[in-house]
XYZ file of N, CA and C in Angstrom:
705
model
N 8.465 5.149 17.375
C 8.777 5.354 15.936
C 7.944 4.585 15.087
N 7.623 5.095 13.828
C 6.835 4.418 12.839
C 7.575 3.510 12.018
N 7.228 2.157 11.884
C 7.901 1.210 11.153
C 7.034 0.807 9.865
N 5.734 1.043 10.001
C 4.846 0.613 8.860
C 3.529 1.372 8.894
N 2.754 1.194 7.897
C 1.471 1.920 7.647
C 0.311 1.011 7.304
N -0.914 1.604 7.309
C -2.152 0.850 6.821
C -3.210 1.832 6.709
N -4.294 1.378 6.104
C -5.459 2.236 6.025
C -6.679 1.364 5.846
N -7.837 2.023 6.018
C -9.133 1.412 5.710
C -10.197 2.425 5.361
N -10.941 2.182 4.289
C -11.965 3.047 3.855
C -13.298 2.419 4.299
N -14.179 3.202 4.869
C -15.312 2.601 5.538
C -16.648 3.274 4.840
N -17.388 2.420 4.335
C -18.773 2.805 3.855
C -18.793 3.152 2.334
N -17.613 3.058 1.697
C -17.622 3.566 0.274
C -17.532 2.494 -0.758
N -17.202 1.285 -0.397
C -17.255 -0.035 -1.196
C -16.970 0.233 -2.639
N -15.619 0.535 -2.936
C -15.179 0.572 -4.258
C -15.370 1.954 -4.972
N -15.982 2.884 -4.311
C -16.026 4.298 -4.924
C -15.133 5.268 -4.283
N -14.230 4.803 -3.476
C -13.223 5.741 -2.799
C -11.819 5.189 -3.049
N -10.855 6.073 -3.265
C -9.533 5.567 -3.533
C -8.567 6.333 -2.626
N -7.555 5.650 -2.001
C -6.538 6.286 -1.216
C -5.483 6.847 -2.158
N -5.347 8.156 -2.061
C -4.370 8.915 -2.918
C -3.123 9.187 -2.235
N -3.119 9.137 -0.931
C -2.001 9.606 -0.102
C -1.791 8.651 1.147
N -0.824 7.888 1.131
C -0.458 7.074 2.263
C 0.967 7.322 2.661
N 1.217 8.506 3.400
C 2.437 9.161 3.496
C 3.033 9.206 4.865
N 4.054 8.403 5.141
C 4.836 8.542 6.339
C 5.588 9.837 6.440
N 5.674 10.430 7.594
C 6.514 11.649 7.745
C 8.005 11.228 7.905
N 8.854 12.089 8.216
C 10.235 11.807 8.351
C 11.031 12.103 7.132
N 12.238 11.652 6.957
C 13.026 11.989 5.818
C 14.368 11.127 5.819
N 15.284 11.513 4.888
C 16.438 10.733 4.781
C 17.333 10.751 6.035
N 17.104 11.746 6.888
C 17.913 11.784 8.188
C 16.996 11.927 9.357
N 15.674 11.531 9.277
C 14.688 11.749 10.265
C 13.841 10.531 10.385
N 13.702 10.002 11.551
C 12.845 8.790 11.713
C 11.359 9.214 11.643
N 10.519 8.490 10.913
C 9.157 8.716 10.818
C 8.404 8.345 12.092
N 7.396 9.169 12.432
C 6.655 8.888 13.712
C 5.129 8.951 13.407
N 4.672 9.260 12.170
C 3.263 9.343 11.881
C 3.046 9.074 10.368
N 1.789 8.771 10.055
C 1.351 8.526 8.726
C 0.097 9.315 8.386
N 0.014 9.920 7.260
C -1.234 10.643 6.907
C -1.888 9.813 5.720
N -3.226 9.673 5.825
C -3.928 8.956 4.771
C -5.045 9.959 4.249
N -4.918 10.126 2.886
C -5.905 11.010 2.270
C -6.704 10.213 1.120
N -7.967 10.362 0.994
C -8.689 9.552 0.059
C -9.786 10.399 -0.703
N -9.961 10.122 -1.974
C -10.963 10.759 -2.794
C -12.135 9.757 -3.207
N -13.337 10.321 -3.538
C -14.232 9.586 -4.163
C -13.781 9.450 -5.648
N -13.961 8.248 -6.275
C -13.593 8.069 -7.643
C -14.739 8.608 -8.547
N -15.926 8.454 -8.063
C -17.202 9.007 -8.737
C -17.973 9.682 -7.638
N -18.964 10.512 -7.984
C -19.875 11.163 -7.049
C -20.638 10.027 -6.178
N -20.478 10.145 -4.935
C -21.047 9.114 -3.945
C -21.869 9.862 -2.881
N -23.158 9.507 -2.802
C -24.031 10.243 -1.891
C -23.941 9.789 -0.399
N -23.392 8.583 -0.193
C -23.336 8.074 1.223
C -22.281 8.680 1.972
N -22.405 8.576 3.353
C -21.376 9.031 4.282
C -20.289 7.929 4.290
N -19.017 8.345 4.430
C -17.901 7.461 4.480
C -16.744 8.121 5.257
N -15.860 7.242 5.608
C -14.668 7.805 6.445
C -13.452 6.967 6.022
N -12.360 7.510 6.591
C -11.022 6.838 6.314
C -10.356 6.625 7.667
N -9.771 5.471 7.912
C -8.941 5.165 9.074
C -7.496 4.934 8.733
N -6.593 5.598 9.408
C -5.174 5.466 9.260
C -4.568 4.532 10.328
N -3.696 3.609 10.043
C -3.038 2.745 10.948
C -1.565 3.097 10.947
N -1.018 3.150 12.129
C 0.469 3.380 12.240
C 0.937 2.173 13.088
N 1.997 1.486 12.486
C 2.686 0.306 13.238
C 3.865 0.975 13.915
N 3.982 0.947 15.158
C 5.071 1.603 15.949
C 5.936 0.721 16.803
N 7.128 1.155 17.002
C 7.949 0.334 17.889
C 8.840 1.279 18.687
N 9.501 0.730 19.816
C 10.472 1.469 20.521
C 11.523 1.911 19.480
N 12.303 2.912 19.746
C 13.358 3.376 18.806
C 14.102 2.255 18.102
N 14.118 2.275 16.813
C 14.760 1.356 15.932
C 16.027 1.978 15.418
N 17.200 1.313 15.586
C 18.391 2.061 15.071
C 18.371 2.197 13.596
N 18.831 3.476 13.256
C 18.940 3.856 11.814
C 17.705 4.071 11.024
N 16.545 4.266 11.700
C 15.243 4.362 11.024
C 15.165 5.703 10.263
N 14.739 5.616 8.953
C 14.594 6.824 8.223
C 13.593 6.521 7.162
N 13.169 7.643 6.422
C 12.209 7.481 5.360
C 12.850 8.013 4.073
N 12.920 7.226 2.968
C 13.358 7.673 1.742
C 12.270 7.596 0.719
N 12.390 8.324 -0.412
C 11.308 8.342 -1.399
C 11.904 8.583 -2.772
N 11.142 8.087 -3.762
C 11.367 8.305 -5.267
C 10.094 8.574 -5.937
N 10.196 9.457 -6.788
C 8.927 9.939 -7.612
C 9.078 9.675 -9.092
N 8.133 9.120 -9.707
C 8.091 8.810 -11.136
C 8.067 10.090 -11.936
N 8.331 9.939 -13.227
C 8.119 11.122 -14.209
C 6.639 11.562 -14.021
N 6.433 12.901 -14.300
C 5.089 13.397 -14.279
C 4.673 13.636 -15.719
N 3.645 12.861 -16.097
C 3.070 13.076 -17.554
C 1.673 12.577 -17.554
N 1.030 12.438 -18.740
C -0.346 12.057 -18.791
C -0.495 10.607 -19.206
N 0.641 9.813 -19.097
C 0.478 8.405 -19.461
C -0.504 7.558 -18.500
N -1.062 6.585 -18.944
C -2.119 5.798 -18.253
C -1.437 5.148 -17.017
N -0.224 4.823 -17.033
C 0.417 3.966 -15.918
C 1.732 4.674 -15.511
N 1.970 4.670 -14.207
C 3.228 5.183 -13.622
C 3.743 4.144 -12.632
N 5.081 4.080 -12.606
C 5.647 3.113 -11.647
C 6.986 3.695 -11.111
N 7.311 3.449 -9.857
C 8.585 3.935 -9.278
C 8.965 3.010 -8.106
N 10.260 2.920 -7.823
C 10.740 2.071 -6.701
C 11.591 2.886 -5.814
N 11.243 2.773 -4.505
C 12.078 3.473 -3.512
C 12.963 2.422 -2.937
N 14.279 2.645 -2.843
C 15.295 1.695 -2.364
C 15.945 2.166 -1.080
N 16.127 1.235 -0.137
C 16.745 1.740 1.091
C 18.229 2.095 0.830
N 18.817 2.967 1.667
C 20.279 3.187 1.548
C 21.012 1.834 1.808
N 22.268 1.777 1.191
C 23.032 0.593 1.359
C 23.283 0.354 2.865
N 23.090 -0.957 3.208
C 23.252 -1.385 4.603
C 21.942 -1.366 5.375
N 20.871 -0.807 4.845
C 19.596 -0.803 5.607
C 18.584 -1.722 4.929
N 17.560 -2.077 5.676
C 16.536 -3.015 5.203
C 15.200 -2.273 5.306
N 14.204 -2.787 4.536
C 12.840 -2.179 4.434
C 11.912 -2.723 5.689
N 11.359 -1.793 6.473
C 10.500 -2.198 7.466
C 9.081 -1.909 7.108
N 8.840 -0.851 6.303
C 7.476 -0.439 5.952
C 7.396 0.361 4.685
N 6.197 0.685 4.313
C 5.938 1.304 3.007
C 4.894 2.414 3.023
N 4.932 3.165 1.841
C 3.988 4.224 1.755
C 3.942 4.633 0.316
N 2.953 5.496 -0.023
C 2.915 6.017 -1.451
C 2.113 7.349 -1.418
N 2.205 8.046 -2.522
C 1.457 9.224 -2.847
C 1.295 9.364 -4.347
N 0.057 9.640 -4.701
C -0.318 9.998 -6.099
C -0.417 11.569 -6.228
N 0.219 12.117 -7.271
C 0.342 13.540 -7.287
C -0.258 14.051 -8.527
N -1.288 14.917 -8.356
C -1.979 15.663 -9.496
C -3.082 14.905 -10.137
N -3.593 13.766 -9.555
C -4.613 13.053 -10.197
C -5.895 13.026 -9.492
N -5.952 13.300 -8.220
C -7.221 13.610 -7.483
C -8.442 12.655 -7.704
N -8.176 11.508 -7.456
C -9.274 10.520 -7.422
C -9.349 9.650 -8.729
N -8.471 10.031 -9.716
C -8.595 9.315 -10.977
C -7.453 8.367 -11.183
N -6.638 8.054 -10.057
C -5.527 7.149 -10.170
C -5.750 6.164 -9.039
N -5.375 4.889 -9.306
C -5.467 3.772 -8.328
C -4.172 3.040 -8.266
N -3.759 2.751 -7.099
C -2.461 2.029 -6.856
C -2.718 0.466 -7.014
N -2.178 -0.102 -7.975
C -2.419 -1.520 -8.418
C -1.275 -2.429 -7.835
N -0.085 -1.762 -7.555
C 1.117 -2.574 -7.157
C 1.780 -1.843 -6.129
N 1.832 -2.401 -4.929
C 2.423 -1.701 -3.721
C 3.196 -2.811 -3.076
N 4.390 -3.136 -3.620
C 5.069 -4.413 -3.471
C 6.494 -4.299 -2.934
N 6.630 -4.796 -1.695
C 8.000 -4.918 -1.160
C 8.730 -6.054 -1.806
N 10.035 -5.894 -2.036
C 10.786 -7.089 -2.602
C 11.113 -7.962 -1.476
N 12.124 -8.883 -1.633
C 12.403 -9.783 -0.589
C 11.685 -11.157 -0.808
N 11.688 -12.034 0.247
C 10.944 -13.243 0.173
C 11.060 -14.032 1.468
N 10.740 -15.259 1.449
C 10.639 -16.033 2.715
C 11.980 -16.185 3.382
N 13.118 -16.002 2.667
C 14.452 -16.139 3.206
C 15.305 -14.891 2.841
N 14.689 -13.798 2.464
C 15.436 -12.569 2.040
C 14.788 -11.353 2.589
N 15.550 -10.536 3.273
C 15.009 -9.260 3.812
C 14.673 -8.294 2.653
N 13.527 -7.676 2.760
C 13.220 -6.613 1.742
C 14.104 -5.380 1.891
N 14.391 -4.826 0.745
C 15.159 -3.567 0.743
C 14.586 -2.453 -0.095
N 13.434 -2.684 -0.776
C 12.925 -1.651 -1.566
C 11.310 -1.977 -1.755
N 10.588 -0.936 -2.166
C 9.134 -1.030 -2.356
C 8.855 -0.383 -3.800
N 8.105 -1.153 -4.615
C 7.633 -0.638 -5.868
C 6.191 -0.259 -5.900
N 5.942 0.963 -6.329
C 4.508 1.492 -6.483
C 4.194 1.532 -8.012
N 3.090 0.923 -8.375
C 2.605 1.099 -9.722
C 1.181 1.458 -9.709
N 0.733 2.510 -10.445
C -0.554 3.051 -10.459
C -1.132 3.300 -11.850
N -2.460 3.022 -12.014
C -3.162 3.231 -13.307
C -4.155 4.408 -13.081
N -4.545 5.022 -14.210
C -5.721 5.823 -14.271
C -6.909 4.966 -14.223
N -7.824 5.327 -13.317
C -9.183 4.598 -13.279
C -10.019 4.981 -14.344
N -10.030 6.268 -14.734
C -10.738 6.749 -15.919
C -9.701 7.631 -16.673
N -9.881 7.693 -17.980
C -8.990 8.448 -18.798
C -8.975 9.878 -18.411
N -7.741 10.504 -18.189
C -7.611 11.865 -17.818
C -6.422 12.502 -18.525
N -6.525 13.707 -18.940
C -5.436 14.413 -19.669
C -4.427 15.061 -18.719
N -4.679 15.005 -17.448
C -3.839 15.586 -16.424
C -2.513 14.887 -16.457
N -1.472 15.785 -16.158
C -0.118 15.245 -15.810
C -0.144 14.737 -14.415
N 0.439 13.616 -14.177
C 0.498 13.105 -12.775
C 1.683 12.179 -12.548
N 1.953 11.893 -11.301
C 3.111 11.035 -10.924
C 2.726 10.300 -9.672
N 3.683 9.262 -9.447
C 3.526 8.486 -8.329
C 4.759 8.518 -7.457
N 4.678 8.609 -6.205
C 5.824 8.569 -5.208
C 5.822 7.322 -4.419
N 6.874 6.641 -4.308
C 7.037 5.483 -3.370
C 7.848 5.969 -2.194
N 7.425 5.527 -0.958
C 8.159 5.813 0.248
C 8.574 4.505 0.943
N 9.859 4.425 1.225
C 10.429 3.274 1.916
C 10.896 3.695 3.283
N 10.370 2.982 4.311
C 10.781 3.171 5.638
C 11.843 2.068 5.900
N 13.077 2.581 6.271
C 14.265 1.754 6.376
C 14.961 1.824 7.682
N 15.663 0.796 8.119
C 16.426 0.702 9.300
C 17.591 -0.110 9.133
N 18.482 -0.064 10.152
C 19.584 -1.040 10.187
C 19.103 -2.393 10.297
N 19.750 -3.408 9.824
C 19.320 -4.784 9.745
C 18.570 -5.183 11.061
N 17.397 -5.821 10.887
C 16.660 -6.373 11.954
C 16.723 -7.903 12.003
N 16.702 -8.543 13.152
C 16.874 -10.045 13.244
C 15.719 -10.734 12.490
N 16.000 -11.625 11.589
C 14.989 -12.456 11.046
C 14.049 -11.784 10.029
N 14.436 -10.659 9.516
C 13.552 -9.877 8.616
C 13.321 -10.594 7.282
N 12.002 -10.772 6.963
C 11.633 -11.542 5.695
C 10.351 -10.884 5.185
N 9.950 -11.352 4.016
C 8.683 -10.902 3.430
C 7.798 -12.191 3.218
N 6.672 -12.226 3.823
C 5.656 -13.249 3.657
C 4.600 -12.810 2.674
N 3.877 -13.706 2.019
C 2.862 -13.343 1.082
C 1.848 -14.378 0.964
N 0.614 -13.925 0.670
C -0.463 -14.821 0.342
C -1.175 -14.465 -0.976
N -1.484 -15.216 -1.859
C -2.133 -14.884 -3.178
C -3.603 -15.393 -3.054
N -4.517 -14.533 -3.299
C -6.003 -14.840 -3.282
C -6.326 -15.576 -4.557
N -7.590 -16.171 -4.496
C -8.148 -16.843 -5.613
C -8.379 -15.916 -6.732
N -8.094 -16.330 -7.996
C -8.399 -15.536 -9.220
C -9.723 -15.931 -9.694
N -10.644 -14.877 -9.697
C -11.957 -15.101 -10.332
C -12.562 -13.784 -10.652
N -13.796 -13.723 -11.064
C -14.436 -12.428 -11.523
C -15.352 -11.881 -10.522
N -15.229 -12.220 -9.272
C -16.149 -11.693 -8.234
C -15.816 -10.149 -8.046
N -16.770 -9.400 -7.594
C -16.580 -7.913 -7.352
C -15.680 -7.663 -6.197
N -15.608 -8.516 -5.230
C -14.779 -8.186 -3.930
C -13.936 -9.436 -3.666
N -12.764 -9.208 -3.201
C -11.977 -10.400 -2.586
C -11.158 -9.792 -1.483
N -10.685 -10.732 -0.584
C -9.843 -10.328 0.511
C -8.925 -11.416 0.839
N -7.646 -11.085 1.265
C -6.601 -12.008 1.460
C -5.763 -11.502 2.640
N -5.288 -12.520 3.412
C -4.483 -12.107 4.619
C -3.039 -12.759 4.455
N -2.057 -11.967 4.668
C -0.659 -12.472 4.788
C -0.306 -12.499 6.220
N 0.192 -13.631 6.684
C 0.520 -13.819 8.113
C 1.972 -14.126 8.269
N 2.587 -13.474 9.359
C 4.022 -13.695 9.614
C 4.257 -15.144 10.080
N 5.385 -15.661 9.761
C 5.751 -17.037 10.352
C 5.795 -16.959 11.864
N 5.509 -18.137 12.515
C 5.519 -18.274 13.946
C 6.740 -17.698 14.560
N 6.574 -16.784 15.617
C 7.776 -16.197 16.272
C 8.127 -14.854 15.765
N 7.493 -14.419 14.716
C 7.812 -13.116 14.102
C 6.677 -12.150 14.328
N 6.922 -10.870 14.217
C 5.892 -9.892 14.285
C 6.051 -9.058 12.988
N 4.926 -8.280 12.658
C 4.898 -7.541 11.447
C 5.322 -6.132 11.698
N 6.229 -5.637 10.814
C 6.702 -4.223 10.852
C 6.018 -3.386 9.772
N 5.530 -4.014 8.723
C 4.988 -3.264 7.605
C 4.277 -4.265 6.575
N 3.765 -3.745 5.545
C 3.021 -4.538 4.636
C 3.028 -3.987 3.237
N 2.266 -4.685 2.283
C 2.097 -4.254 0.959
C 1.006 -5.066 0.313
N 0.649 -4.734 -0.966
C -0.264 -5.578 -1.741
C -0.064 -5.450 -3.186
N -0.762 -6.299 -3.997
C -0.694 -6.345 -5.452
C -1.881 -6.866 -5.998
N -2.457 -6.083 -6.970
C -3.622 -6.607 -7.735
C -3.152 -7.083 -9.084
N -3.658 -8.284 -9.413
C -3.228 -9.010 -10.595
C -4.298 -9.183 -11.622
N -4.191 -8.568 -12.865
C -5.119 -8.834 -13.874
C -6.252 -7.829 -14.058
N -6.166 -6.792 -13.284
C -7.413 -5.853 -13.280
C -7.020 -4.533 -13.747
N -5.841 -4.104 -13.854
C -5.307 -2.938 -14.504
C -6.165 -1.695 -14.429
N -6.266 -1.165 -13.241
C -6.959 0.056 -13.052
C -8.428 -0.033 -12.690
N -9.029 -1.185 -12.717
C -10.387 -1.358 -12.431
C -10.617 -1.926 -10.978
N -9.515 -2.133 -10.224
C -9.670 -2.698 -8.934
C -9.112 -1.639 -7.901
N -9.750 -1.541 -6.767
C -9.312 -0.599 -5.673
C -9.183 -1.339 -4.401
N -7.988 -1.218 -3.790
C -7.708 -1.796 -2.422
C -8.406 -0.765 -1.483
N -9.445 -1.308 -0.879
C -10.307 -0.558 0.059
C -9.855 -0.723 1.538
N -9.152 -1.800 1.770
C -8.820 -2.177 3.078
C -7.280 -2.780 3.122
N -6.441 -2.057 3.710
C -5.049 -2.453 3.854
C -4.750 -2.330 5.336
N -4.912 -3.349 6.059
C -5.217 -3.330 7.484
C -4.268 -4.275 8.245
N -3.445 -3.824 9.088
C -2.713 -4.666 9.979
C -3.645 -5.116 11.180
N -3.359 -6.270 11.667
C -4.043 -6.727 12.890
C -3.314 -6.091 14.147
N -3.630 -6.586 15.260
C -2.894 -6.013 16.538
C -3.726 -4.900 17.071
N -3.096 -4.174 17.931
C -3.805 -3.002 18.632
C -2.761 -2.259 19.489
N -3.321 -1.398 20.330
C -2.354 -0.415 21.126
C -1.468 -1.192 22.084
N -1.920 -2.455 22.370
C -1.062 -3.245 23.365
C -0.708 -4.616 22.717
N -0.918 -4.778 21.475
C -0.695 -6.142 20.815
C 0.088 -5.895 19.543
N 1.202 -6.593 19.448
C 1.949 -6.477 18.207
C 1.238 -7.136 17.025
N 1.264 -6.470 15.813
C 0.637 -7.108 14.729
C 1.419 -8.220 14.164
N 0.704 -9.149 13.607
C 1.366 -10.371 12.976
C 0.805 -10.677 11.675
N -0.101 -9.887 11.136
C -0.683 -10.235 9.779
C -1.256 -8.925 9.179
N -1.408 -8.919 7.848
C -2.030 -7.783 7.076
C -3.139 -8.333 6.213
N -4.275 -7.652 6.272
C -5.458 -7.972 5.346
C -5.509 -6.895 4.194
N -5.684 -7.519 3.117
C -5.874 -6.650 1.840
C -7.177 -7.063 1.212
N -8.114 -6.064 1.165
C -9.505 -6.227 0.564
C -9.677 -5.285 -0.580
N -10.134 -5.800 -1.687
C -10.232 -4.964 -2.895
C -11.654 -5.208 -3.527
N -12.091 -4.093 -4.184
C -13.361 -4.034 -4.921
C -13.061 -3.761 -6.405
N -13.968 -4.062 -7.288
C -13.943 -3.563 -8.665
C -14.427 -2.200 -8.560
N -13.722 -1.240 -9.262
C -14.268 0.163 -9.278
C -15.364 0.307 -10.286
N -15.346 -0.415 -11.440
C -16.439 -0.554 -12.431
C -16.487 -2.014 -12.620
N -17.728 -2.459 -13.127
C -17.945 -3.874 -13.522
C -16.849 -4.325 -14.460
N -16.280 -5.432 -14.122
C -15.091 -5.960 -14.835
C -15.343 -7.411 -15.005
N -15.300 -7.936 -16.234
C -15.668 -9.314 -16.538
C -14.480 -10.321 -16.403
N -13.264 -9.784 -16.396
C -12.078 -10.658 -16.292
C -11.853 -11.257 -14.943
N -11.056 -12.280 -14.897
C -10.601 -12.871 -13.586
C -9.392 -11.993 -13.075
N -9.461 -11.850 -11.819
C -8.256 -11.050 -11.106
C -8.155 -11.559 -9.759
N -7.045 -11.213 -9.081
C -6.674 -11.663 -7.843
C -6.017 -10.566 -7.027
N -5.817 -10.777 -5.661
C -5.196 -9.962 -4.767
C -4.137 -10.591 -4.020
N -2.952 -10.030 -3.957
C -1.903 -10.594 -3.134
C -1.608 -9.652 -1.925
N -1.407 -10.230 -0.762
C -1.111 -9.412 0.365
C 0.272 -9.791 0.826
N 1.057 -8.775 1.204
C 2.520 -9.013 1.663
C 2.639 -8.598 3.181
N 3.342 -9.257 3.922
C 3.647 -8.931 5.275
C 5.188 -8.854 5.475
N 5.728 -7.818 6.007
C 7.184 -7.695 6.322
C 7.251 -8.037 7.835
N 8.155 -9.042 8.109
C 8.098 -9.700 9.388
C 9.535 -9.811 9.983
N 9.647 -9.636 11.324
C 10.918 -9.708 11.971
C 10.782 -10.585 13.198
N 11.865 -11.085 13.706
C 11.829 -11.882 14.923
C 11.412 -11.060 16.060
N 10.407 -11.577 16.900
C 9.871 -10.845 17.983
C 10.919 -10.571 19.081
């Protein structure tokens, strides 16, 4: 079963944006896969690719996927929050931008919770990267399960400066493994693109951290930072 998601854009360095990070499943069906779709934000002559990451576990009691979609209009910013059903907790996250085809960037992909509180919802906030008259919306996906032992949200905030690229890693507390993740860009309002949202681990190794790497989409003189979130449970 799928508990969390991730992605990586390879070779496009700030000119590609993930438009679709969509777990399958539904309100009564456990997710088992994630689809990642990405667009060029501007014409780019180089070769590039996208990698999808699925964080998987043995059957998890009560695992489902719920979603919420924002209003569809031509506003510059859209935000929506997907909340787990009562009695369930958040293990992982996903999102989808609808109708904007490369002109929208997710700036806020944030599970709630904290170092002593299990997350139960995820907020997705997205800006237009360039002005567009199109109507568009944002969908937040929450992967939810019955309560898991020791579930918490860890986070790491990167340095705030005006560099073109930054990367930060959120690591689970000792003795916990990662079920899912999230990120947040601070101060860049549509001019920053998360190019790398990558869990560690592998086919035989449980993930314990999430890396979030972001580029400026266009030159941006202000200071900005990147926050990485890891959703962690007792191993």
